[in-house]
Short mmCIF file of C-alpha atoms in Angstrom, two decimals:
data_model
loop_
_atom_site.label_atom_id
_atom_site.label_comp_id
_atom_site.label_asym_id
_atom_site.label_seq_id
_atom_site.Cartn_x
_atom_site.Cartn_y
_atom_site.Cartn_z
CA MET R 161 16.04 -4.91 -29.23
CA ALA R 162 19.23 -2.73 -29.38
CA ASN R 163 18.00 0.24 -27.78
CA PHE R 164 21.27 0.04 -25.15
CA ILE R 165 24.23 2.35 -25.04
CA LYS R 166 27.52 0.68 -23.47
CA LEU R 167 29.27 2.92 -21.16
CA SER R 168 32.24 1.36 -19.99
CA PHE R 169 33.97 2.92 -16.97
CA LYS R 170 37.28 1.98 -15.19
CA LYS R 171 37.10 1.01 -11.11
CA GLY R 172 35.98 4.31 -9.45
CA GLU R 173 34.66 6.05 -12.22
CA LEU R 174 31.27 5.22 -12.75
CA ASN R 175 29.64 8.28 -10.80
CA GLN R 176 31.74 10.79 -12.89
CA LYS R 177 30.71 9.01 -16.16
CA LEU R 178 26.97 9.35 -15.24
CA ALA R 179 27.66 12.95 -14.22
CA ASP R 180 29.24 14.04 -17.23
CA ILE R 181 26.06 12.74 -19.03
CA PHE R 182 23.77 14.69 -16.63
CA LYS R 183 26.01 17.63 -17.40
CA GLY R 184 25.59 17.14 -20.94
CA MET R 185 21.71 17.00 -20.62
CA MET R 186 21.49 20.18 -18.72
CA GLU R 187 24.00 22.25 -20.86
CA LYS R 188 21.93 21.18 -23.84
CA GLY R 189 19.10 22.25 -21.94
CA VAL R 190 17.27 18.79 -22.32
CA VAL R 191 16.39 19.22 -18.64
CA ASN R 192 16.91 22.43 -16.27
CA ALA R 193 17.41 20.04 -13.01
CA LEU R 194 18.54 16.91 -11.80
CA LEU R 195 17.17 14.99 -8.90
CA ALA R 196 19.20 11.93 -7.80
CA PRO R 197 20.96 10.41 -5.14
CA MET R 198 23.90 12.60 -3.97
CA LYS R 199 26.69 12.31 -1.31
CA GLN R 200 26.05 14.80 1.40
CA PRO R 201 28.63 16.98 2.76
CA LYS R 202 28.85 15.39 6.30
CA ARG R 203 27.76 12.09 5.57
CA GLY R 204 25.38 9.96 3.76
CA VAL R 205 23.46 9.83 0.47
CA MET R 206 20.50 11.73 0.14
CA LEU R 207 18.39 12.67 -3.06
CA THR R 208 19.25 16.07 -4.10
CA LEU R 209 17.96 18.51 -6.34
CA VAL R 210 20.59 20.21 -8.88
CA THR R 211 20.06 22.83 -10.73
CA ASP R 212 24.06 24.15 -11.42
CA PRO R 213 25.70 21.32 -13.09
CA PHE R 214 29.01 22.31 -11.38
CA HIS R 215 27.52 20.06 -8.43
CA LEU R 216 26.99 17.10 -10.43
CA GLU R 217 30.27 15.30 -9.41
CA ALA R 218 28.95 14.27 -6.26
CA ILE R 219 26.05 12.25 -7.45
CA ASP R 220 25.88 8.59 -6.50
CA PRO R 221 22.56 6.91 -8.10
CA PHE R 222 23.67 3.41 -7.35
CA ALA R 223 24.19 4.15 -3.45
CA PRO R 224 22.51 1.09 -1.79
CA VAL R 225 20.55 3.46 0.26
CA ALA R 226 16.79 5.09 0.06
CA PRO R 227 16.87 7.25 3.16
CA VAL R 228 13.26 8.19 1.86
CA ASN R 229 10.85 6.73 -0.72
CA GLY R 230 11.52 9.34 -3.58
CA ALA R 231 8.23 9.26 -4.95
CA LYS R 232 7.34 11.79 -2.15
CA VAL R 233 10.12 13.79 -3.10
CA VAL R 234 8.99 14.00 -6.85
CA SER R 235 5.29 14.65 -5.50
CA SER R 236 6.63 17.53 -3.63
CA ILE R 237 8.38 19.22 -6.49
CA THR R 238 5.90 18.45 -9.14
CA ALA R 239 2.37 18.36 -7.49
CA LYS R 240 2.31 22.08 -7.99
CA PRO R 241 4.83 22.02 -11.40
CA SER R 242 7.68 24.47 -11.29
CA GLY R 243 7.55 24.52 -15.49
CA ARG R 244 10.94 23.51 -15.36
CA LYS R 245 12.07 20.36 -17.01
CA MET R 246 13.78 17.85 -14.48
CA ALA R 247 15.52 14.55 -14.59
CA VAL R 248 14.93 11.98 -11.94
CA VAL R 249 16.94 9.04 -10.89
CA LEU R 250 14.80 6.55 -8.82
CA ARG R 251 14.72 2.97 -8.19
CA SER R 252 11.76 0.73 -9.06
CA CYS R 253 9.84 0.92 -5.78
CA GLU R 254 10.01 4.73 -5.98
CA ILE R 255 8.80 4.77 -9.50
CA ARG R 256 5.77 2.42 -8.91
CA ALA R 257 4.65 4.35 -5.84
CA LEU R 258 4.95 7.47 -7.91
CA ILE R 259 2.80 6.01 -10.58
CA GLU R 260 0.16 5.86 -7.80
CA LEU R 261 0.61 9.34 -6.95
CA CYS R 262 0.28 10.55 -10.17
CA LYS R 263 -3.07 8.80 -10.43
CA LEU R 264 -4.08 10.34 -7.41
CA LYS R 265 -3.03 13.49 -8.85
CA GLN R 266 -0.50 13.98 -5.99
CA ALA R 267 2.65 14.23 -8.70
CA ASN R 268 2.97 15.17 -12.40
CA LEU R 269 5.22 13.58 -14.91
CA GLU R 270 5.02 15.86 -17.70
CA ASP R 271 8.11 18.03 -17.25
CA VAL R 272 10.11 14.86 -16.13
CA LEU R 273 12.37 12.56 -17.84
CA LEU R 274 12.04 9.73 -15.47
CA ILE R 275 15.37 7.26 -15.19
CA GLY R 276 15.28 4.11 -13.53
CA ILE R 277 18.21 2.36 -11.92
CA ASP R 278 19.01 -1.66 -11.57
CA CYS R 279 18.28 -1.88 -7.82
CA LEU R 280 20.10 -4.58 -6.15
CA GLY R 281 18.87 -3.78 -2.70
CA ARG R 282 19.12 -0.86 0.02
CA TYR R 283 20.98 -0.89 3.56
CA GLU R 284 19.09 0.48 6.65
CA ASN R 285 20.14 4.19 6.86
CA LEU R 286 22.30 3.96 9.76
CA ASP R 287 23.99 0.85 8.35
CA PHE R 288 24.75 2.52 5.09
CA VAL R 289 26.62 5.67 6.84
CA LYS R 290 28.58 2.88 8.64
CA LEU R 291 29.66 1.21 5.61
CA GLN R 292 30.29 4.54 3.85
CA ALA R 293 32.58 5.76 6.86
CA ALA R 294 34.25 2.26 6.38
CA GLY R 295 35.22 3.17 2.86
CA GLU R 296 32.60 0.93 0.96
CA SER R 297 31.54 2.69 -2.51
CA SER R 298 28.53 1.97 -4.67
CA GLU R 299 30.92 0.05 -6.98
CA SER R 300 32.00 -2.14 -4.40
CA PHE R 301 28.54 -3.02 -3.50
CA ILE R 302 27.46 -3.43 -7.04
CA VAL R 303 30.20 -6.04 -7.63
CA LYS R 304 29.57 -7.94 -4.54
CA ALA R 305 25.74 -8.00 -4.91
CA LEU R 306 25.97 -9.09 -8.46
CA ALA R 307 27.63 -11.98 -7.06
CA GLY R 308 25.00 -12.40 -5.11
CA ASN R 309 26.05 -11.40 -1.76
CA THR R 310 24.71 -8.19 -0.17
CA GLU R 311 25.98 -8.85 3.38
CA ASN R 312 28.32 -6.50 4.50
CA SER R 313 30.62 -6.11 7.80
CA GLY R 314 27.53 -7.59 9.50
CA CYS R 315 24.83 -5.61 7.68
CA ASP R 316 22.63 -6.58 4.77
CA VAL R 317 20.06 -4.98 2.52
CA SER R 318 16.75 -4.59 3.91
CA GLY R 319 14.25 -7.24 4.16
CA ALA R 320 11.96 -5.48 1.79
CA CYS R 321 14.60 -5.80 -0.66
CA LYS R 322 15.46 -9.48 -0.32
CA ILE R 323 12.09 -9.99 -1.41
CA CYS R 324 11.42 -7.67 -3.98
CA GLU R 325 10.48 -9.16 -7.91
CA PHE R 326 11.36 -5.58 -9.31
CA PRO R 327 14.93 -5.31 -9.32
CA VAL R 328 14.35 -3.26 -12.82
CA ALA R 329 12.24 -0.37 -13.35
CA ASP R 330 9.50 -0.06 -15.62
CA ASN R 331 7.48 2.91 -16.91
CA VAL R 332 10.75 5.17 -17.57
CA ASP R 333 12.13 7.01 -20.15
CA LEU R 334 15.69 5.56 -19.43
CA ARG R 335 17.00 2.82 -17.60
CA LEU R 336 20.56 2.55 -16.10
CA CYS R 337 21.57 -1.16 -16.21
CA ILE R 338 23.98 -2.88 -14.26
CA ILE R 339 22.10 -6.29 -14.16
CA GLY R 340 24.04 -8.92 -16.58
CA THR R 341 26.14 -6.04 -18.00
CA GLY R 342 29.63 -7.20 -16.80
CA THR R 343 31.35 -5.20 -13.79
CA ASP R 344 33.14 -2.58 -16.01
CA ALA R 345 30.01 -1.48 -18.09
CA LEU R 346 26.75 0.08 -17.53
CA TYR R 347 24.20 -0.10 -20.18
CA ILE R 348 21.72 3.18 -20.88
CA GLU R 349 18.48 1.54 -22.15
CA SER R 350 15.79 4.29 -24.07
CA LEU R 351 12.58 3.03 -23.78
CA THR R 352 10.37 6.13 -24.80
CA PRO R 353 10.83 8.89 -27.70
CA LYS R 354 11.52 11.35 -24.77
CA GLY R 355 14.61 9.08 -23.74
CA ASP R 356 15.68 8.99 -27.37
CA GLN R 357 15.93 12.76 -27.55
CA ALA R 358 17.78 13.14 -24.15
CA LEU R 359 20.55 10.75 -25.41
CA GLU R 360 20.67 12.06 -28.93
CA ALA R 361 20.99 15.67 -27.54
CA VAL R 362 24.46 14.70 -25.82
CA GLY R 363 25.40 12.70 -28.75
CA LEU R 364 24.92 9.17 -27.25
CA LYS R 365 23.79 6.56 -30.21
CA THR R 366 21.82 3.25 -28.98
CA GLY R 367 22.76 0.27 -31.06
CA ASP R 368 24.55 -1.78 -28.38
CA THR R 369 22.94 -4.90 -26.71
CA PRO R 370 24.17 -6.44 -23.19
CA GLY R 371 24.64 -9.99 -23.99
CA ASN R 372 23.31 -11.45 -20.50
CA ARG R 373 20.95 -8.98 -19.41
CA GLU R 374 17.73 -10.44 -19.99
CA ALA R 375 19.01 -14.12 -18.67
CA ALA R 376 20.49 -12.27 -15.49
CA VAL R 377 17.32 -10.34 -14.67
CA GLN R 378 15.17 -13.14 -15.16
CA GLN R 379 17.00 -15.17 -12.78
CA LEU R 380 17.39 -12.57 -10.04
CA VAL R 381 13.48 -12.13 -10.42
CA LYS R 382 12.90 -15.67 -9.81
CA LYS R 383 15.21 -15.75 -6.91
CA ARG R 384 13.25 -12.94 -5.39
CA LYS R 385 9.95 -14.44 -5.96
CA GLU R 386 10.78 -17.72 -4.53
CA ALA R 387 12.11 -15.73 -1.40
CA CYS R 388 8.89 -13.61 -1.57
CA ASP R 389 6.70 -16.86 -1.57
CA ALA R 390 8.54 -18.30 1.18
CA ALA R 391 8.49 -15.17 3.60
CA PHE R 392 4.71 -14.58 2.89
CA ALA R 393 3.95 -18.21 3.67
CA GLN R 394 6.03 -17.93 6.82
CA TYR R 395 4.41 -14.81 7.86
CA ARG R 396 0.74 -16.04 7.27
CA ALA R 397 1.48 -19.29 9.49
CA SER R 398 2.22 -17.33 12.20
CA THR R 399 0.08 -14.45 12.02
CA HIS R 400 -3.56 -15.67 10.76
CA SER R 401 -5.35 -13.92 13.63
CA ILE R 402 -6.18 -10.29 15.33
CA ASP R 403 -4.50 -11.99 18.47
CA ALA R 404 -1.33 -12.83 16.62
CA LEU R 405 -1.41 -9.36 14.75
CA GLU R 406 -1.58 -7.86 18.27
CA ASP R 407 1.40 -9.71 19.22
CA LYS R 408 3.34 -8.49 16.21
CA LEU R 409 2.23 -5.01 16.85
CA ALA R 410 2.69 -5.23 20.98
CA ASN R 411 5.49 -2.64 20.87
CA CYS R 412 3.62 -0.21 18.66
CA ILE R 413 3.58 3.26 20.43
CA ASN R 414 1.13 4.68 17.80
CA CYS R 415 3.64 7.16 16.67
CA TYR R 416 2.36 6.89 12.94
CA ASN R 417 6.06 6.90 11.56
CA CYS R 418 5.02 4.02 9.45
CA ARG R 419 2.44 6.29 7.73
CA VAL R 420 4.65 9.29 7.25
CA ALA R 421 7.71 7.07 5.41
CA CYS R 422 4.90 5.35 3.66
CA PRO R 423 5.10 6.82 -0.09
CA VAL R 424 1.53 6.06 -0.94
CA CYS R 425 -0.54 6.82 2.59
CA TYR R 426 -2.31 9.45 0.39
CA CYS R 427 -4.53 11.24 2.74
CA LYS R 428 -3.50 14.84 3.39
CA GLU R 429 -4.29 14.70 6.82
CA CYS R 430 -4.42 11.26 8.90
CA VAL R 431 -7.68 10.78 10.44
CA PHE R 432 -6.11 9.22 13.54
CA VAL R 433 -4.64 12.66 14.23
CA THR R 434 -7.93 14.75 13.93
CA ASP R 435 -10.50 15.50 16.47
CA THR R 436 -12.25 12.19 15.67
CA PHE R 437 -9.54 10.70 17.91
CA ARG R 438 -9.06 13.00 20.29
CA HIS R 439 -11.63 12.01 23.13
CA ASN R 440 -12.76 13.34 26.30
CA GLY R 441 -11.58 11.98 29.55
CA ASP R 442 -14.80 10.10 30.33
CA GLN R 443 -14.84 8.31 27.14
CA TYR R 444 -11.86 6.64 27.88
CA MET R 445 -12.94 6.15 31.52
CA GLY R 446 -16.31 4.49 29.91
CA TRP R 447 -13.93 2.25 27.43
CA ALA R 448 -11.74 1.28 30.58
CA ASP R 449 -15.04 0.30 32.34
CA THR R 450 -16.21 -2.34 29.89
CA PHE R 451 -13.43 -4.42 30.50
CA GLY R 452 -11.48 -3.17 33.37
CA THR R 453 -8.53 -2.00 31.58
CA LEU R 454 -7.84 0.17 28.55
CA LYS R 455 -4.37 0.17 26.92
CA MET R 456 -2.69 3.68 26.21
CA PRO R 457 -2.55 4.92 23.63
CA THR R 458 -5.55 3.26 22.42
CA ASP R 459 -6.93 2.17 18.88
CA THR R 460 -3.47 0.54 17.91
CA ILE R 461 -4.59 -2.21 15.57
CA PHE R 462 -7.66 -0.35 14.73
CA TYR R 463 -4.79 2.06 13.14
CA HIS R 464 -3.18 -0.55 11.33
CA LEU R 465 -5.99 -2.05 9.91
CA THR R 466 -7.64 1.14 8.65
CA ARG R 467 -3.92 2.15 7.28
CA MET R 468 -4.57 -1.11 5.30
CA SER R 469 -7.60 -0.52 3.97
CA HIS R 470 -6.51 2.79 2.56
CA MET R 471 -3.09 1.82 1.12
CA SER R 472 -2.80 -1.57 0.51
CA LEU R 473 -4.11 -1.29 -2.93
CA PHE R 474 -1.01 0.87 -3.73
CA CYS R 475 1.46 -0.89 -1.61
CA VAL R 476 4.68 -1.29 -3.62
CA GLY R 477 6.62 -2.99 -0.96
CA CYS R 478 9.43 -0.55 -0.31
CA GLY R 479 9.65 -1.57 3.18
CA GLN R 480 10.15 2.23 4.49
CA CYS R 481 7.43 1.27 7.07
CA THR R 482 9.82 -1.06 8.79
CA SER R 483 13.06 1.33 8.31
CA ALA R 484 10.68 3.88 9.99
CA CYS R 485 9.78 1.94 13.19
CA PRO R 486 11.40 3.38 16.36
CA ASN R 487 10.65 0.11 17.97
CA SER R 488 11.99 -2.24 15.65
CA ILE R 489 8.34 -3.68 14.22
CA ASP R 490 8.65 -5.84 10.91
CA LEU R 491 5.80 -3.92 9.37
CA MET R 492 6.39 -4.35 5.91
CA PRO R 493 4.96 -8.26 5.77
CA ILE R 494 2.18 -7.04 7.10
CA PHE R 495 1.13 -4.63 4.90
CA ARG R 496 2.52 -6.44 2.13
CA THR R 497 0.59 -9.53 2.77
CA ALA R 498 -2.43 -7.57 2.80
CA ALA R 499 -1.75 -5.86 -0.17
CA GLN R 500 -1.20 -9.04 -2.26
CA LYS R 501 -4.89 -10.27 -1.37
CA THR R 502 -6.32 -6.83 -2.29
CA GLN R 503 -4.42 -6.15 -5.38
CA GLN R 504 -5.13 -9.79 -6.63
CA ARG R 505 -8.63 -9.29 -5.75
CA PHE R 506 -9.10 -6.47 -8.55
CA ASN R 507 -6.25 -7.88 -10.71
CA TYR R 508 -4.41 -4.59 -9.98
CA GLN R 509 -0.77 -4.44 -9.27
CA ALA R 510 0.44 -1.24 -7.77
CA GLY R 511 2.65 0.87 -10.13
CA ARG R 512 2.13 -1.52 -12.92
CA SER R 513 0.81 0.86 -15.62
CA HIS R 514 -0.57 4.48 -15.68
CA ASP R 515 -3.49 3.38 -17.50
CA GLU R 516 -4.62 1.03 -14.67
CA LYS R 517 -7.36 2.49 -12.60
CA GLN R 518 -7.41 2.36 -9.27
CA PRO R 519 -9.89 -0.13 -7.98
CA LEU R 520 -11.69 2.22 -5.65
CA THR R 521 -11.96 5.01 -8.01
CA VAL R 522 -13.92 2.81 -10.55
CA PHE R 523 -17.19 0.52 -10.47
CA GLU R 524 -19.46 -1.48 -12.92
CA ASN R 525 -23.16 -2.07 -12.19
CA ASP R 526 -22.84 -5.90 -13.28
CA GLU R 527 -19.15 -6.91 -11.35
CA LEU R 528 -18.57 -8.66 -8.13
CA VAL R 529 -22.04 -10.26 -7.98
CA GLU R 530 -20.20 -12.93 -5.86
CA VAL R 531 -20.34 -10.16 -2.94
CA THR R 532 -23.84 -10.17 -2.25
CA GLY R 533 -24.77 -13.37 -4.46
CA GLN R 534 -27.86 -11.68 -5.19
CA VAL R 535 -29.00 -11.65 -8.57
CA LYS R 536 -32.37 -9.54 -9.82
CA MET Q 116 -24.51 -21.44 30.16
CA SER Q 117 -27.40 -19.79 28.16
CA GLU Q 118 -26.91 -20.37 24.18
CA PHE Q 119 -25.15 -17.93 22.30
CA GLU Q 120 -26.43 -15.07 20.63
CA PRO Q 121 -24.48 -13.28 18.21
CA LYS Q 122 -24.30 -9.39 18.04
CA ILE Q 123 -24.85 -8.11 14.54
CA VAL Q 124 -24.19 -4.50 13.67
CA GLY Q 125 -26.36 -3.37 10.49
CA PHE Q 126 -25.17 -0.34 8.53
CA PHE Q 127 -28.67 0.32 6.81
CA CYS Q 128 -29.25 2.67 3.84
CA ASN Q 129 -31.90 5.43 4.62
CA TRP Q 130 -33.44 5.11 1.43
CA CYS Q 131 -34.21 1.21 1.09
CA THR Q 132 -32.84 -1.53 3.47
CA PHE Q 133 -33.64 0.79 6.78
CA THR Q 134 -37.32 1.59 5.14
CA ALA Q 135 -37.39 -1.86 4.64
CA ALA Q 136 -36.78 -2.61 8.33
CA ASP Q 137 -39.74 -0.08 9.29
CA LEU Q 138 -41.88 -1.55 6.63
CA ALA Q 139 -41.30 -4.63 8.65
CA GLY Q 140 -41.97 -3.33 11.69
CA THR Q 141 -45.28 -2.01 10.49
CA SER Q 142 -46.41 -5.15 8.88
CA ARG Q 143 -45.83 -7.26 12.09
CA LEU Q 144 -43.10 -9.02 10.69
CA SER Q 145 -40.75 -9.77 13.65
CA TYR Q 146 -36.86 -10.37 12.98
CA PRO Q 147 -34.12 -11.28 15.43
CA HIS Q 148 -33.47 -8.79 17.83
CA ASN Q 149 -29.62 -9.76 17.50
CA ILE Q 150 -28.91 -6.90 14.85
CA LYS Q 151 -28.34 -3.26 16.14
CA ILE Q 152 -29.26 -0.98 13.39
CA ILE Q 153 -27.09 2.22 12.36
CA ARG Q 154 -28.92 4.42 10.04
CA MET Q 155 -26.78 5.42 7.15
CA MET Q 156 -27.55 8.04 4.20
CA CYS Q 157 -26.33 5.26 1.88
CA SER Q 158 -24.29 2.13 2.00
CA GLY Q 159 -21.53 3.98 0.20
CA MET Q 160 -21.55 6.23 3.44
CA VAL Q 161 -20.29 3.03 5.31
CA ASP Q 162 -16.41 3.80 5.97
CA PRO Q 163 -14.27 0.48 6.12
CA LYS Q 164 -13.17 2.29 9.49
CA TYR Q 165 -16.62 1.76 10.87
CA VAL Q 166 -16.89 -2.25 9.86
CA ILE Q 167 -13.44 -2.65 11.44
CA LYS Q 168 -14.03 -0.84 14.71
CA ALA Q 169 -17.24 -2.79 15.17
CA PHE Q 170 -15.46 -6.28 14.65
CA LEU Q 171 -12.91 -4.77 17.03
CA ASN Q 172 -15.24 -4.10 19.22
CA GLY Q 173 -16.63 -7.51 19.43
CA ALA Q 174 -19.24 -7.61 16.73
CA ASP Q 175 -20.07 -11.13 15.69
CA GLY Q 176 -21.30 -9.86 12.08
CA VAL Q 177 -21.66 -6.94 10.17
CA LEU Q 178 -24.40 -6.41 7.77
CA ILE Q 179 -24.43 -3.50 5.21
CA GLY Q 180 -27.82 -2.97 3.61
CA GLY Q 181 -28.00 -1.26 0.32
CA CYS Q 182 -30.20 -0.05 -2.81
CA TRP Q 183 -30.04 -2.72 -5.53
CA PRO Q 184 -27.51 -2.10 -8.52
CA GLY Q 185 -29.02 1.00 -10.69
CA ASP Q 186 -31.66 2.12 -7.57
CA CYS Q 187 -28.95 4.29 -5.27
CA HIS Q 188 -30.72 7.41 -4.55
CA TYR Q 189 -27.49 8.81 -4.93
CA ILE Q 190 -26.86 6.93 -8.29
CA ASN Q 191 -23.88 4.64 -7.18
CA GLY Q 192 -22.61 4.89 -3.89
CA ASN Q 193 -23.65 1.48 -3.10
CA LEU Q 194 -21.77 0.25 -6.27
CA LYS Q 195 -18.54 1.96 -4.50
CA ALA Q 196 -19.80 0.07 -1.36
CA ARG Q 197 -19.50 -3.09 -3.22
CA ARG Q 198 -16.08 -2.73 -4.22
CA ARG Q 199 -15.23 -1.26 -0.50
CA VAL Q 200 -16.57 -4.66 0.75
CA ALA Q 201 -14.50 -6.52 -1.57
CA MET Q 202 -11.34 -4.76 -0.57
CA LEU Q 203 -11.88 -4.91 3.24
CA THR Q 204 -12.99 -8.74 3.16
CA GLU Q 205 -9.55 -9.71 1.94
CA ILE Q 206 -7.94 -8.15 4.68
CA LEU Q 207 -10.32 -9.26 7.25
CA LYS Q 208 -9.89 -12.88 5.97
CA GLU Q 209 -6.11 -12.53 6.58
CA TYR Q 210 -6.70 -12.02 10.08
CA GLY Q 211 -9.24 -14.87 10.57
CA ILE Q 212 -12.35 -12.58 10.41
CA ASP Q 213 -14.37 -14.78 8.21
CA GLU Q 214 -16.08 -13.61 5.22
CA LYS Q 215 -19.18 -15.53 6.55
CA ARG Q 216 -19.23 -12.86 9.12
CA PHE Q 217 -19.37 -9.65 6.64
CA TRP Q 218 -22.52 -9.28 4.44
CA LEU Q 219 -23.53 -6.87 1.90
CA ARG Q 220 -27.10 -7.15 0.79
CA TRP Q 221 -29.31 -5.33 -1.52
CA ILE Q 222 -32.56 -4.85 0.25
CA ALA Q 223 -35.10 -2.47 -1.30
CA ALA Q 224 -37.58 -0.34 0.70
CA SER Q 225 -40.64 -2.61 -0.57
CA GLU Q 226 -38.76 -5.70 0.63
CA GLY Q 227 -39.76 -6.20 4.10
CA THR Q 228 -40.10 -9.96 4.10
CA MET Q 229 -36.50 -10.13 2.48
CA LEU Q 230 -35.25 -8.18 5.49
CA ARG Q 231 -36.59 -10.38 7.62
CA GLU Q 232 -35.22 -13.18 5.80
CA VAL Q 233 -31.71 -11.94 5.47
CA VAL Q 234 -31.49 -10.87 9.01
CA SER Q 235 -32.84 -14.41 10.50
CA GLU Q 236 -30.34 -16.44 7.97
CA MET Q 237 -27.35 -14.49 9.24
CA THR Q 238 -28.54 -15.09 12.83
CA ALA Q 239 -28.97 -18.37 12.31
CA LYS Q 240 -25.48 -19.02 10.42
CA LEU Q 241 -23.80 -16.90 13.11
CA LYS Q 242 -25.25 -18.98 15.89
CA ALA Q 243 -23.55 -22.03 13.86
CA LEU Q 244 -20.59 -20.56 13.31
CA GLY Q 245 -20.07 -19.55 16.99
CA PRO Q 246 -18.78 -16.15 18.35
CA SER Q 247 -16.41 -13.93 16.81
CA PRO Q 248 -12.58 -14.32 17.99
CA LEU Q 249 -12.88 -10.82 19.25
CA ASN Q 250 -15.78 -11.46 20.92
CA ARG Q 251 -14.87 -11.08 24.68
CA GLU Q 252 -18.09 -11.20 26.16
CA ALA Q 253 -19.46 -14.60 24.90
CA PRO Q 254 -20.50 -17.22 26.94
CA GLY Q 255 -17.08 -19.58 27.73
CA LYS Q 256 -14.83 -16.56 26.99
CA GLU Q 257 -12.90 -15.35 29.97
CA LYS Q 258 -13.03 -11.53 30.68
CA LYS Q 259 -9.30 -10.12 29.91
#
């Protein structure tokens, strides 16, 4: 397969090179807009919707930060389509979540040119801002991370990224590859006719092949998988009962930030903030009477288990739940371990394919016989 | 110390299992009083939340009763229930709530005898298994 284009760049020029390509795409009318990580005027990098190519210089697609999971952003732009074509630059966890949102009809990729980046991890938002202020750039991060070192001034990429088996984005039109390409070149890979057309329009012809890529990707995936297995085993060994889960969640204050940050918590209105869970005073008193005490706010474990039963089939392991927790509860392993089990049960993998039906939306007459163990 | 009597919450479909319980009653077939029955319009109406809540409040077992595949009053609610039960079982197992405590069974309206058998079997098995780790009222457990 030689569907790559080599894009050599000098130190400090990566973003400029990419901006030029997107500028070309917008000027040729391949797309009318670009949604990509962009340096913000004050500080930080956020997904930004650009419709005027003049501003493209500030894009920074490889910035090691994801303040929100981009799937939700794409959902808000495309759920009710604008009719305008948009190129979107996201990392794997965002794309996998986006695929699940498409299946739920909460996003639409018809007018989207989907571009995935090779992701070496993201820092927590405040850590990233600190590193940015210290003069770190995306390029310096890439060089270090490819050499296997993501730690920087006492900060490291998030726990979710360290155990993520998907550094490379699938189900995309174009892929911006940096793994196994050498540090002075980026390869653009086209995976669909839509991607081919976009590249042709800006005068880029595929035909190169990055020599080391496949092996380098496989090696990274293997390393991450091993880390993931070890992390899950450690979590399960320490948290195999509700009692242990209560211990893990002891600092939870029912703020529900984890569900706000979660890209696949799909309910428009969470039942835990509806009248179903607004009780009368005498109800609370009654519950307190049963055992003499009632922890307030109530229903903490109930909330987390219910959330699991809703989103675990779609969990992509992005770790935004952990990042969003104001009390530093490491939620990612809680939801990811449950997700591993529920997804395995249905031989499902969140974000793997547009064609796989979400497990609770389909059913057969003669399946899962082991659940009841009864045969007529 | 008295013998452990498991508490079972039953979510029974109005059209089959609940009617079977009625039939058992009118046929004077007695079944263990350990089960507390909640009548649902369909096994497919049993939200996973209800099951989670039952276990968190100390139920030793949950039994969902639905119509046999093909017989659902709402065409396929029971098949949806089966998928949900499979999903929820995986989550509960992760936190030490054994799948032996969480049953889905097909019991038709005419199967009063079977209802008695299923409830008796579940009660006996839960007695052998002992109280749920979340049952704070079981003998030998301190109030906390």
